[in-house]
């Protein structure tokens, strides 16, 4: 395939200068198909070249697509795969001469020198967690392995070629469906090896257990390290994973950890002497921050290095000298990269990690480290989704500009950070405003309060297409991190433990009051929306205040009793979010359920949910819609066919969500403002 080479120079200057000089217009709904973002950056061991995934939106297929690209430190880019392949998960061979990647549920190999590209595998299921052995001879990966589980009943009497109804489906597993995947086939995830020159995959693990997550090789290629829950009660206690060593030749498994709680993402140090991993002692709290531990190779002398930091560690990688690690975490809404030594000292390197959540301003980013210390990472901005950046010693560079066309023709709303005080307990709370294009502080604007989901997640200073589209229609958009949000410490997140919703509602209203006090908001044109946990707080808020002219609740939970008994993660929710099972303490479930307070609602409300949402099932939406109808409240329901909890997965649905919200809000604006 012919290599396409582009040179990008002075990228930040380009963004600023051209966006200010060009004649621009506000974003339009179908601009969702124009956004692109970088993910999964992978520098070679020398730090000379960086593999990454370029994600783009296919207007014809209404899908997100991906290609593999290569960058050098000067910003020279090459496309390695074409638009038709939908490639992802690139991984360098140890000698930097080849790239293994996944496309079409198969493992492929690309030779850098010749440009030859072949399919290595002949797999029946999709591989994941691809990892080269250090000697370059093997590719390890995980893969779902189906089992033949015939139905216990066979019905007699069916004539040949008869057109009977589809056979009944017999389910007896605890985890029988998952959001985004639907009803699950019988089987387990196992670890496999594939020769680097191709051939048949060899299954290394067995048993009725799942062996998912990242894989780490010993430097001499003799063993793999991974995380799994192989306890007898793993179906009931899915959070209780341990670390294992798998000897490649003997297939012997050795368990390395033994505590109640998750131990995950093991990484062997380059010198082969230590293992770093993430985990925590499970205290059955709604939010428990991931800490980084380092222990000896045999599992002894484990030490928690990040407890004083009081932030949940997202990812990490050993430095080449095995004397420290690079870690990523969120703090006060921002994504940080930092150096961590084995004594636990943290040195911040940058605070602009993020940008891979392009629909709403959620935190989170990706990085990888080269042996020379160069860090390749996804760089966050309020103006555009993730671009590729590098950090090497004191030098920081942005290497891509995949959204420059969009920025050239569209004006992106300015995002402003602010802090305010809780009326409940004087805590400092963080929020952000998105201003509409051509904002004029002497005028009055409608306000949209947009509430994040989770509830244990965080918004931050990031580009958010859905919120920018609402701002483009002339609204000031407010988003905040109320109590329960992550990135402010474990205690702050657990202020709503067994108490959700509660004072997080007050935190949101305090944010609205602070913005109104600035003088440019029409307090008769206040609107509220949010998805998932934000849908919970939307329906809770309109039962506790009538200040909002209209509301849009996206995939909400309105009845905790029915939610726990219908959501895909019911085992987790029932153990960690509530003090007892529903029938053991129904009063608690109903006390915090928006449906219990629905009779107080006066606000016109639109509900929007995917019909294939198994996280917050559409039955929750239907209950609330019917309750509002019985009460005579102006209400409507929007059902998204085939959509899971992640509504933005199809670009047209990412367009539809803010479009329906604006349609509903416009109905209830003051007549002289329409």
XYZ file of C-alpha atoms in Angstrom, residues 188-191 203-211 230 246 251 253:
17
model
C -14.997 -18.329 29.150
C -12.075 -16.066 28.257
C -8.710 -17.827 28.038
C -5.106 -16.993 27.212
C -4.750 -22.394 24.459
C -2.752 -21.953 27.678
C -5.439 -21.672 30.364
C -8.442 -23.845 31.079
C -11.324 -24.255 33.475
C -14.605 -22.472 34.046
C -12.936 -19.132 34.752
C -12.311 -15.925 32.827
C -8.706 -14.874 32.223
C -10.339 -18.431 39.996
C 1.786 -18.956 34.082
C 1.484 -24.604 31.953
C -0.188 -21.679 37.424
